[in-house]
XYZ file of C-alpha atoms in Angstrom:
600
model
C 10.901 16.794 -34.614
C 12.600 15.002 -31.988
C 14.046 16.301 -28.766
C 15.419 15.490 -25.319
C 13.047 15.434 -22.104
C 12.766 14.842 -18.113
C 11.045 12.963 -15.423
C 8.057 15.214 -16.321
C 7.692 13.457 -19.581
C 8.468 10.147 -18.347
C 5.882 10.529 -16.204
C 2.961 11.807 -18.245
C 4.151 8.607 -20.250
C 3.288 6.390 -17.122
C -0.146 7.608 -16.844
C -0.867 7.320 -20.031
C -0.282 4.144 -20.137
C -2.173 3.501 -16.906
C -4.830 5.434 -17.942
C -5.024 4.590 -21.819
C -5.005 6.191 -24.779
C -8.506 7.022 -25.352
C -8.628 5.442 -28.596
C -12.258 4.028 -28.038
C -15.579 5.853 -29.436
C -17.195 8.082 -27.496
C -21.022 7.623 -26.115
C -21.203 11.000 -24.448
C -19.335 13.492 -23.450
C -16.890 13.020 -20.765
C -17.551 14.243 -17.082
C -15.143 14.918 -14.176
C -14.405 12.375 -11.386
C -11.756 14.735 -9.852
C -10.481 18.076 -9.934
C -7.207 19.695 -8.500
C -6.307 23.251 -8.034
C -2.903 24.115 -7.236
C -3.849 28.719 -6.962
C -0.938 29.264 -8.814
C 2.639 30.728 -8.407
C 2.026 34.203 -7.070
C -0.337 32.619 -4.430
C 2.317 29.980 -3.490
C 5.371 32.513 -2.922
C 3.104 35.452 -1.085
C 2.075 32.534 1.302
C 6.030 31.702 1.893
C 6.683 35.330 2.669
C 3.405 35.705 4.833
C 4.798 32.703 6.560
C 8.157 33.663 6.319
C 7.965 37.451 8.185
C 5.362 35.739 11.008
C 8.758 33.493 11.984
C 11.025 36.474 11.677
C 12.846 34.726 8.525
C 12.009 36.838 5.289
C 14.197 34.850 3.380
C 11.964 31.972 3.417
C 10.478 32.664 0.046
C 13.794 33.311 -1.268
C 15.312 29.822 -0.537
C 12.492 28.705 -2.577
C 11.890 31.118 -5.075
C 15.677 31.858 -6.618
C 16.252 28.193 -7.454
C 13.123 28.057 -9.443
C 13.628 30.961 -10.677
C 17.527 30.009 -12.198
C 16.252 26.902 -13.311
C 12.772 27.963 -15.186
C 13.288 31.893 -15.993
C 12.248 31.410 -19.673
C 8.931 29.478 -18.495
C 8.300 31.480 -15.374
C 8.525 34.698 -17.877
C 5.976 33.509 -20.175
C 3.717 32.262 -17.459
C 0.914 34.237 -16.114
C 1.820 33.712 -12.462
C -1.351 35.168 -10.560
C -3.326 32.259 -12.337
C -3.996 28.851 -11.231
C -2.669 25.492 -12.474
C -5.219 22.564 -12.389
C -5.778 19.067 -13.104
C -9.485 16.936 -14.242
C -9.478 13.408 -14.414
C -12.100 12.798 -16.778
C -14.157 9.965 -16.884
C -15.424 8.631 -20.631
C -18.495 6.220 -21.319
C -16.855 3.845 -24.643
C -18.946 2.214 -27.022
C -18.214 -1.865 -26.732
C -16.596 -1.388 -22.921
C -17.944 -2.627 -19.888
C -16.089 -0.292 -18.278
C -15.692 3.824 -18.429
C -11.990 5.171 -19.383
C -10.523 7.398 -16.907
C -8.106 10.186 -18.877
C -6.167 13.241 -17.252
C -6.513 16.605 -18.657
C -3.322 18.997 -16.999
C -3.783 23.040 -17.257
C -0.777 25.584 -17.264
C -1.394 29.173 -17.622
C 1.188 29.808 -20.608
C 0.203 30.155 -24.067
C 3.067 27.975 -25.705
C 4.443 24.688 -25.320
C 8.058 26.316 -26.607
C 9.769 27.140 -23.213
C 8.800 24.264 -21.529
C 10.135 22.090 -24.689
C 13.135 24.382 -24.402
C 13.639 23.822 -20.566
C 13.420 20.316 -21.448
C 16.012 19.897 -24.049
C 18.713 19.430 -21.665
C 17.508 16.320 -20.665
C 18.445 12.628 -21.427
C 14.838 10.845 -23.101
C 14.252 11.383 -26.288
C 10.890 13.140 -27.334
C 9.241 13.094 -30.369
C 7.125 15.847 -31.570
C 4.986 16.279 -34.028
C 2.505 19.182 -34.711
C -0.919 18.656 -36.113
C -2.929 21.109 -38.521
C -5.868 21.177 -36.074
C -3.340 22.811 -33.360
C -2.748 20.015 -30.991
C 1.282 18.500 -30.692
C 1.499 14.934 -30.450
C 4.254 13.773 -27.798
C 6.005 10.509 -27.842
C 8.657 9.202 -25.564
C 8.421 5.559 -26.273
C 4.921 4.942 -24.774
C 1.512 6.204 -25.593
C 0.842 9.627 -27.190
C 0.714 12.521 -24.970
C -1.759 16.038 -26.816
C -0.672 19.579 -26.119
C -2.957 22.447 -27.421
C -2.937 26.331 -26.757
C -6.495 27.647 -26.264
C -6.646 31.160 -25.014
C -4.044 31.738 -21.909
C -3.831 28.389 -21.241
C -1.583 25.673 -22.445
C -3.343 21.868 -22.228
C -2.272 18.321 -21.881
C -4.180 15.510 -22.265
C -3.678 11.877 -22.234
C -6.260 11.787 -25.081
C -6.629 13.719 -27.734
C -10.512 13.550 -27.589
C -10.453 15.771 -24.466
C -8.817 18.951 -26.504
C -12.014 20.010 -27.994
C -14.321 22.527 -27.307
C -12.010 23.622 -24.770
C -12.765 26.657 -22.643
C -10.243 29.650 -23.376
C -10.589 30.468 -19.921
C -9.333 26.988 -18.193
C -10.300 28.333 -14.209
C -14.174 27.226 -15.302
C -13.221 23.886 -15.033
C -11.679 24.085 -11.342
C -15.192 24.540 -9.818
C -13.950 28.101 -8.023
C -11.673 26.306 -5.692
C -8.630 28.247 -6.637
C -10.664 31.804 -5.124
C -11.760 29.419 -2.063
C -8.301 27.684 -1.392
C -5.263 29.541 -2.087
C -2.742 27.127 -1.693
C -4.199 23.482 -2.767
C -7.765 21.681 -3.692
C -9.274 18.713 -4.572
C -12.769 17.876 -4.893
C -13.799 14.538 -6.238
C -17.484 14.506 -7.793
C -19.444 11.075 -6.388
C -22.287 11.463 -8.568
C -20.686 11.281 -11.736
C -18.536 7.682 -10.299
C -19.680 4.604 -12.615
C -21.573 2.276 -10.725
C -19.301 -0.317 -11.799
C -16.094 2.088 -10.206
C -17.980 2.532 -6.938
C -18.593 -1.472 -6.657
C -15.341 -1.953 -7.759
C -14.267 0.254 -4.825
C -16.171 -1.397 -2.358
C -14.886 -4.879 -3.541
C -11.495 -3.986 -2.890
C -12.191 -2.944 0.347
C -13.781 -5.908 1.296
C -11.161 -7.929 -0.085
C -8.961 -5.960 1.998
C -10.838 -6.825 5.156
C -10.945 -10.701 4.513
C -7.499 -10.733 4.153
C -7.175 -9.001 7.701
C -10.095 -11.524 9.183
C -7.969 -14.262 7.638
C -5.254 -13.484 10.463
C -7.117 -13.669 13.496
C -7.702 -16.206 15.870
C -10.684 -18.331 14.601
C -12.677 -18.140 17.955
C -13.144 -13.907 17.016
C -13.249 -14.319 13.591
C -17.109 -14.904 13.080
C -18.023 -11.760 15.567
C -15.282 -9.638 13.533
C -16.387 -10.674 10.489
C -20.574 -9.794 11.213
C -19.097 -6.325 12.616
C -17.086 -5.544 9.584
C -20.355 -6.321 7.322
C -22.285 -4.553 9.277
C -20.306 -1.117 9.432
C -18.970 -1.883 5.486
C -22.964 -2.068 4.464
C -23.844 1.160 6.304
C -20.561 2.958 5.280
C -21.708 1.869 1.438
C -25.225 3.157 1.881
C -23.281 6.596 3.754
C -21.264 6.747 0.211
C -24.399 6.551 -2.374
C -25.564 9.127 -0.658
C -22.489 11.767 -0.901
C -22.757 13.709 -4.390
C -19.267 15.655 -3.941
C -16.016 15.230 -1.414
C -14.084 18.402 -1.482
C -10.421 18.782 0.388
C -8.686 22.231 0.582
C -5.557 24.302 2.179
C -5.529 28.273 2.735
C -3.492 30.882 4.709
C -5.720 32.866 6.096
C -3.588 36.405 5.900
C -5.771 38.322 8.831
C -5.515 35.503 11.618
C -2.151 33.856 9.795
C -4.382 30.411 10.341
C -3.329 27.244 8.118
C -6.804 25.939 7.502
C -7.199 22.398 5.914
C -11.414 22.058 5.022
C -12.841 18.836 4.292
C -16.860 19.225 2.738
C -19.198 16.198 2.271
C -22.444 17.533 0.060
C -25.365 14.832 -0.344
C -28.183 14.580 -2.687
C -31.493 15.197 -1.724
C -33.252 13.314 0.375
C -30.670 10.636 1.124
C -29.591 9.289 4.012
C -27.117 11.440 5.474
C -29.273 14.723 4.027
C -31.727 13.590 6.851
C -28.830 13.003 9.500
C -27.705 16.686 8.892
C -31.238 18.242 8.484
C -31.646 16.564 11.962
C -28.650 17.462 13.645
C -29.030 20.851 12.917
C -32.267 21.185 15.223
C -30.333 19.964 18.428
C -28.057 22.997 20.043
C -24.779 21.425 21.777
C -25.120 21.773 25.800
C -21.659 21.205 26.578
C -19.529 24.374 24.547
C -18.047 26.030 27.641
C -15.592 22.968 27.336
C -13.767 24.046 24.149
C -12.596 27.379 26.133
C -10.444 24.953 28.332
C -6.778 25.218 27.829
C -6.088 21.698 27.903
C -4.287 19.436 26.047
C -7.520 18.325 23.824
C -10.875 19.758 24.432
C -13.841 18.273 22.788
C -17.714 18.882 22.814
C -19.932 17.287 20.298
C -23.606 16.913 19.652
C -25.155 13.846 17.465
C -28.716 12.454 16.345
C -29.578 9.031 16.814
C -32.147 7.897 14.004
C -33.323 3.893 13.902
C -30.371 3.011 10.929
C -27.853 4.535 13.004
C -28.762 3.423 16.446
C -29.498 -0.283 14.673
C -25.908 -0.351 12.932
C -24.482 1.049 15.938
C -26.098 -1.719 18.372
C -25.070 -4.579 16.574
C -21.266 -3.273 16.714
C -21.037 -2.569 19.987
C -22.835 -5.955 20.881
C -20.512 -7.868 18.581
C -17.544 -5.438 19.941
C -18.219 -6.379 23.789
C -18.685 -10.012 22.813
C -14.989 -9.985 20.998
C -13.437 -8.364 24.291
C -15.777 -10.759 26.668
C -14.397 -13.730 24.470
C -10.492 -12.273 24.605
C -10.658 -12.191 28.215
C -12.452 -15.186 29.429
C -10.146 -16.594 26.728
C -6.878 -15.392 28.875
C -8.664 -16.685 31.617
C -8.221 -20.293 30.418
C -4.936 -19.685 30.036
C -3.386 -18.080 33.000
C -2.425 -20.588 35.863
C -3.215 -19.948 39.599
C -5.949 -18.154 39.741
C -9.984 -18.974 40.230
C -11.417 -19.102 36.532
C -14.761 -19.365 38.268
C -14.525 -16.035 40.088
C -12.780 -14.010 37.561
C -14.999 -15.482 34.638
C -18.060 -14.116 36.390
C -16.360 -11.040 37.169
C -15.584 -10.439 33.400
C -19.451 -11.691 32.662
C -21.020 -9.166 35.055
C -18.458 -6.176 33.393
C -19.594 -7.020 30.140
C -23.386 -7.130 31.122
C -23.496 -3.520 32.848
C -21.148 -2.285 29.716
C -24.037 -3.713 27.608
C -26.694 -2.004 29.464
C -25.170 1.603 29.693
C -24.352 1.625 26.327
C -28.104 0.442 25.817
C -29.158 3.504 27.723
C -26.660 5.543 25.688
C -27.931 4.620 22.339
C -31.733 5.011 23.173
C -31.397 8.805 23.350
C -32.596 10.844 20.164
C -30.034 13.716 20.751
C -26.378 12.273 22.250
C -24.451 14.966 23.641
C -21.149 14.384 24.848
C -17.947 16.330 26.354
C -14.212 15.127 26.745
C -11.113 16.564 28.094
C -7.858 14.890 28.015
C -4.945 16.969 30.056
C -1.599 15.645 29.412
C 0.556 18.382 30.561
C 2.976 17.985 32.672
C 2.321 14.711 34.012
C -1.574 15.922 34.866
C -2.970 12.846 33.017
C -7.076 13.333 33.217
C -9.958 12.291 31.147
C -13.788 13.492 31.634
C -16.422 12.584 29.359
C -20.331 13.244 29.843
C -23.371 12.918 27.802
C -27.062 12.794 28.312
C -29.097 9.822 29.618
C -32.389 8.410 30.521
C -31.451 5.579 32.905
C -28.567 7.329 34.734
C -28.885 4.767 37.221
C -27.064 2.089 34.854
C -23.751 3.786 35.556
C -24.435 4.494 39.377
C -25.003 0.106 39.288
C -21.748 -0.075 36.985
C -19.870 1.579 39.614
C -21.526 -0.024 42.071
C -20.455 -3.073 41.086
C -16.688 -2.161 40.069
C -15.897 -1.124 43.747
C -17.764 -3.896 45.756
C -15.732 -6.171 43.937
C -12.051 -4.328 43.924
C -12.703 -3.990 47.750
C -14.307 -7.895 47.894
C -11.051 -9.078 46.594
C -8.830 -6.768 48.411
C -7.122 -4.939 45.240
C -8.770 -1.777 47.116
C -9.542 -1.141 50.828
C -12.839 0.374 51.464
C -11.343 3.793 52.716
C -10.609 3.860 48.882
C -13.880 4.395 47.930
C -16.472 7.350 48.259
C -19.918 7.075 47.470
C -22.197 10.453 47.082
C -19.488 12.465 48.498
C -20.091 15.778 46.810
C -23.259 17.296 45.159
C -23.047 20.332 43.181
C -25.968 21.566 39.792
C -28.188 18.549 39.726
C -24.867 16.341 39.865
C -24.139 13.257 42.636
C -20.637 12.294 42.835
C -18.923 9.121 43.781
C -15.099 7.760 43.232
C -12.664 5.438 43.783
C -8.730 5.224 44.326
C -6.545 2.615 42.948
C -3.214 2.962 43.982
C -0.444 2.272 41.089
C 0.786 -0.912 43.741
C -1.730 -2.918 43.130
C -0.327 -3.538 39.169
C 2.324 -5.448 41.263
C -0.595 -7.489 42.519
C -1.146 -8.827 38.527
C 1.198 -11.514 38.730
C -1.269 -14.120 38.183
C -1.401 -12.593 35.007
C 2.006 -12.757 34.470
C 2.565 -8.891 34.594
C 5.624 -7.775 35.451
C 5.944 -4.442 36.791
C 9.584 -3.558 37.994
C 9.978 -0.948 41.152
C 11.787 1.200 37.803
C 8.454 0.852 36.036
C 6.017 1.754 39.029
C 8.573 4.840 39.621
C 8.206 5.978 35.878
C 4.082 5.354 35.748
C 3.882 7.401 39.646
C 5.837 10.298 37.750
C 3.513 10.225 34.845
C 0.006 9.200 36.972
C 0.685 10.394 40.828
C 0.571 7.117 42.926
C -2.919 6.202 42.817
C -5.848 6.681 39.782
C -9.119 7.825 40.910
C -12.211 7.369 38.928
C -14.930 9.267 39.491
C -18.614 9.085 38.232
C -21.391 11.607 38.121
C -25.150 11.249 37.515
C -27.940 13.969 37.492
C -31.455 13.526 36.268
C -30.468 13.287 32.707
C -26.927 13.466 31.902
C -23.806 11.277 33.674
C -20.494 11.992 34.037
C -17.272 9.981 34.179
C -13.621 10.707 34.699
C -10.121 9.591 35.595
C -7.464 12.099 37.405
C -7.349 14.335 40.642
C -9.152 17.555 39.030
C -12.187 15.737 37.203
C -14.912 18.176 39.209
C -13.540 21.303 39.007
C -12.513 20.813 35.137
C -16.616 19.678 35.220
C -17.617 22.537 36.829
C -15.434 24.927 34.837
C -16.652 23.524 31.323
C -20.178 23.464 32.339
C -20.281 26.995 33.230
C -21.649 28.329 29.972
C -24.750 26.871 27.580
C -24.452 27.030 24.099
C -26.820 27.783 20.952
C -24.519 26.593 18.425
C -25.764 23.568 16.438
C -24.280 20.195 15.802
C -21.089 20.621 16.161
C -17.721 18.702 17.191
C -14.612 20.467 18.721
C -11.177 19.510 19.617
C -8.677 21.877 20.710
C -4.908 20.763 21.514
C -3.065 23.197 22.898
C 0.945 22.680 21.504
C 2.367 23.895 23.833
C 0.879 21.811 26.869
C 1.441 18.633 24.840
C 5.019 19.849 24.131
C 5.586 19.786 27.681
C 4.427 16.655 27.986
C 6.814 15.401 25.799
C 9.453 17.393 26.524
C 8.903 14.970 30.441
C 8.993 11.898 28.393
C 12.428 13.212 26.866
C 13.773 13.986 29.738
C 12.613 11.311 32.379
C 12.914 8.723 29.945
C 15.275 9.065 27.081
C 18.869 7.318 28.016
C 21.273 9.324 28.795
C 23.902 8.321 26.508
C 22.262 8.968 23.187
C 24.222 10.841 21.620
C 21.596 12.666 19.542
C 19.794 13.765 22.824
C 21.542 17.105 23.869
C 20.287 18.073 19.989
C 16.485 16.910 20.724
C 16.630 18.693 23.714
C 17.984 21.860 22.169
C 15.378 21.405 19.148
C 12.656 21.096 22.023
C 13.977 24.728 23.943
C 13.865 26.595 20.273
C 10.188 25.193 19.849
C 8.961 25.910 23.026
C 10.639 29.399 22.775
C 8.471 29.980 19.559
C 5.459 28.617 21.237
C 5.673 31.075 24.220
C 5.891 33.914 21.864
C 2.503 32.985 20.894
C 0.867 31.779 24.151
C -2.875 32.500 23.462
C -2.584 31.222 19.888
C -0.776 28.098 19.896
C -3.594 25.579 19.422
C -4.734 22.943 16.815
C -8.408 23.116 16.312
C -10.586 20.649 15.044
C -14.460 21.175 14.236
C -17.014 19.106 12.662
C -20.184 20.614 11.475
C -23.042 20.919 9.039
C -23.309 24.670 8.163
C -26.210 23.458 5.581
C -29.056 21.066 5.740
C -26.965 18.662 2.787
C -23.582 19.717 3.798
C -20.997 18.434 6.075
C -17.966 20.287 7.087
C -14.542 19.479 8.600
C -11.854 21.518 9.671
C -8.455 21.713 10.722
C -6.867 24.521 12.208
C -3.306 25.083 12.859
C -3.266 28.590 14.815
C -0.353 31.671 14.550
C 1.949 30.052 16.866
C 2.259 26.586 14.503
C 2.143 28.390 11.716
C 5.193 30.992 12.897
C 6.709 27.287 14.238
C 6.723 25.891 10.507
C 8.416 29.124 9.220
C 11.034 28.591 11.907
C 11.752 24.597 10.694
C 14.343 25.460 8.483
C 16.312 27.755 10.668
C 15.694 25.688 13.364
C 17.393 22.987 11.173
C 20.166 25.312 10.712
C 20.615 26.250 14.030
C 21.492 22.583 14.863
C 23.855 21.545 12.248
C 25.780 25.119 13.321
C 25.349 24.247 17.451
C 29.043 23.974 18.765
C 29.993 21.466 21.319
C 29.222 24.604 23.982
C 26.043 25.591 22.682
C 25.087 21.786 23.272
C 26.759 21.788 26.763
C 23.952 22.759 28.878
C 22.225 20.160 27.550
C 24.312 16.941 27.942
């Protein structure tokens, strides 16, 4: 029976070929590699219309659903819509291969192939079909056999015909639950069933990959580079053994109308990143009151330090400093007028304290660490602190930053303020650079226009202060004008929660920081500007609606002694923001030359 087809086919065709035909004799049965859950129809359109009445446009599942439904009605009749689709990429051990074969099995829950042949029969590729006694249909479009068989509710399609038997009438047992977890997408790719020879073919083209980077740098960095990449390659390896299943997923949670994107690493037992977890789950994070700041990003995190990581991590910060030691004093050489001597031991010194605190850094069992990065409205600030045992490595750092800024005149001595405020266990000291002295890097052959230093005052204030902090065990360091009160603020509270990471941006702050860039910046006769600008006052308008819950969140953390978990978090206000997008859209191609007026 021959008939006309689409893309669809054409494209099954394609992967069967890449794949193969599956021809070979089994040695056991296959196993799954990867599995992907799409929750099914229902799911998708009740998320659109979730989405749709949060951004005050109920249509939204319309625009989406009446095209689909004028173009598929016969297959969207037959289709059981509250049930997922899926996909398996099976992997197959041959007889005679040094190699496993890699197959896809594809899941529909519709009982015939007829509607979707039907649907297809408009179409311009002919399709041969021919149906078997044992129930599967053979399709051919001019490349390797594609197998369709009914089995229960489901309708299957295989690039080989050895993965149609024994199959489950109930298809959902082979997605591993992740359509009730995930009700929008899911992937989860199963490690532990990988060939050896797949995973060393994995790494190899990785490294490969990396030589042909380390082939394009200078040759005086490539012999540090290329010991760092080995290094972090060989523990990332050893990181990868270890995982047993990587798992990626997408909801809409309905209560909170969060988009939640979950990424979970499992390990087997006993390996090494089983221990990492089991040990990081002991240590409480000290610095939580930080992720209540409404900053741009907020971060607090909490991490164990056994001797494989704190050896892998030594030699790549060793070999790291060396590259940027070598870069400099390597600029050094090459810039005219200046005293190589001076700024060569300058640059050695640097290097030798950087050496030394990150030394002290890496020593600790437990590294705790906060960061806060401000960015709105021109309030640039960054704070990070973590616990130490030598805090006296950063007081000599400092030390030996401002003796030398104020030796060489780049800073006058007013500029600098030593143990000028104590407060909790914490000794302060900073230092002011004014924004002038970039004009003082011509030796360097920086050139720094007055319209440059007028744009960086607007964005920075017209100097940069760094401050550092040191108690008894933890140190503190920062750049910007509210450092100690942001320290103060985010220290207020201690936490119990375990090893843990946490970002939170808040989208509306950074949109106001680039909503300045827009319009300090952006020349004035671009003609598409008066639309960005209108674009930015209908997202910012959305935003407001939703002050409180406007943020991206991202957290790290191992809810289980051989789990690892990941998430990202877009909150109400996003979410309401992506509804808008398309009226948004519409809104500008409709904007008259006087709705665009105020903004030219």
């Amino acid at each position: 029976m021959k008939r006309t087809t689409s893309w669809f086919i054409v494209f099954a065709t394609i992967l069967a070929t890449l794949l193969g035909s599956g021809v070979n004799v089994q040695a056991e049965k296959p196993k799954p590699v990867v599995t992907i859950s799409f929750a099914g129809y229902n799911a998708f359109i009740n998320n659109l219309k979730t989405i749709g009445e949060l951004a005050d446009y109920p249509s939204l599942s319309s625009m989406v659903e009446f095209p689909l439904q004028l173009a598929m009605s016969d297959i969207l009749k037959e289709m059981d819509k509250n049930a997922p689709i899926g996909a398996v990429l099976m992997q197959e051990e041959v007889e005679d291969a040094d190699i496993p074969e890699y197959n896809f099995l594809f899941f529909l829950p519709i009982t015939s192939a007829e509607p979707i042949f039907d649907f297809l029969s408009a179409q311009s590729v002919d399709l041969d079909i021919t149906q078997q006694e044992n129930g599967v249909i053979t399709v051919n479009a001019g490349g390797p056999d594609l197998f369709l068989k009914s089995e229960g509710k489901f309708l299957y399609l295989a690039t080989a015909e050895s993965l149609l038997k024994d199959l489950p009438k109930d298809a959902t047992v082979l997605l591993d639950n992740l359509h009730t977890k995930y009700n929008i997408f899911a992937v989860k790719i199963h490690m532990d069933n990988l060939s050896s020879e797949t995973k060393q073919w994995a790494f190899d083209t990785i490294l490969e990959g990396i030589e042909l980077v380390e082939d394009d740098e200078a040759n005086s960095l490539s012999a540090l580079t290329k010991q760092n990449n080995r290094e972090m390659l060989k523990l990332w390896k050893e990181y990868a053994d270890s995982i047993t299943t990587l798992t990626y997923g997408m909801l809409l949670d309905k209560e909170t109308c969060q988009l939640k994107m979950e990424g979970l690493v499992q390990t087997a037992e006993g390996s090494v990143l089983e221990n990492i977890f089991q040990n990081a789950k002991k240590h409480p994070s000290q610095f939580s009151g930080f992720s209540k700041l409404d900053a741009t990003i907020t971060s607090y995190s909490s991490s164990v330090m056994n001797n494989k990581t704190r050896e892998t991590s030594t030699t790549s910060l060793n070999s790291t400093l060396q590259i940027i030691e070598l870069s400099i004093l390597e600029e050094i050489k090459k810039a005219p007028n200046i005293d190589k001597g001076k700024y060569t031991a300058l640059t050695e010194l640097f290097v030798k304290n950087m050496k030394n605190l990150c030394a002290d850094l890496l020593a600790q069992e437990v590294l705790d660490s906060a960061a806060i990065y401000d960015l709105s409205m021109g309030n640039f600030m960054v704070l990070s602190i973590g616990t130490s045992k030598n805090p006296e490595s950063l007081t000599k750092l400092f030390k030996d930053l401002s003796d030398t800024l104020a030796k060489e005149k780049i800073i006058n001595e007013s500029d600098i303020q030593t143990n000028f405020e104590k407060w909790n266990d914490f000794t302060f000291s900073k230092l002011s650079i004014p924004l002038d002295v970039l004009t003082k890097l011509e030796s360097f052959d920086a050139e720094v226009n007055s319209e440059d230093m007028e744009n960086l005052k607007k964005l920075f204030g017209e100097e940069i202060t760094l401050t550092v902090g040191t108690s008894k065990d933890k140190i503190m360091i920062g750049m910007g004008e509210n450092v100690i009160p942001t320290l103060k603020k985010g220290l207020q509270e201690k936490s119990e929660t375990t090893f843990q990471s946490h970002v939170k941006l808040s989208s509306l702050s950074a949109l106001n920081f680039g909503k300045q860039l827009v319009y300090e910046f952006a020349p004035e006769d671009d003609e598409s500007l008066p639309k960005i600008k209108y674009a930015l006052q209908m997202i910012e308008e959305i935003l407001e609606s939703e002050k409180d819950e406007n943020h991206i969140q991202i957290q790290c953390f191992s809810p289980e002694s051989n789990t690892f978990k990941g998430e990202f978090i877009m909150e109400k206000g996003l979410v309401k923001l992506l509804g808008s997008i398309p009226n948004i859209v519409m809104m500008l191609q409709l904007a008259s030359e006087e709705d665009l007026e105020e903004f030219k």
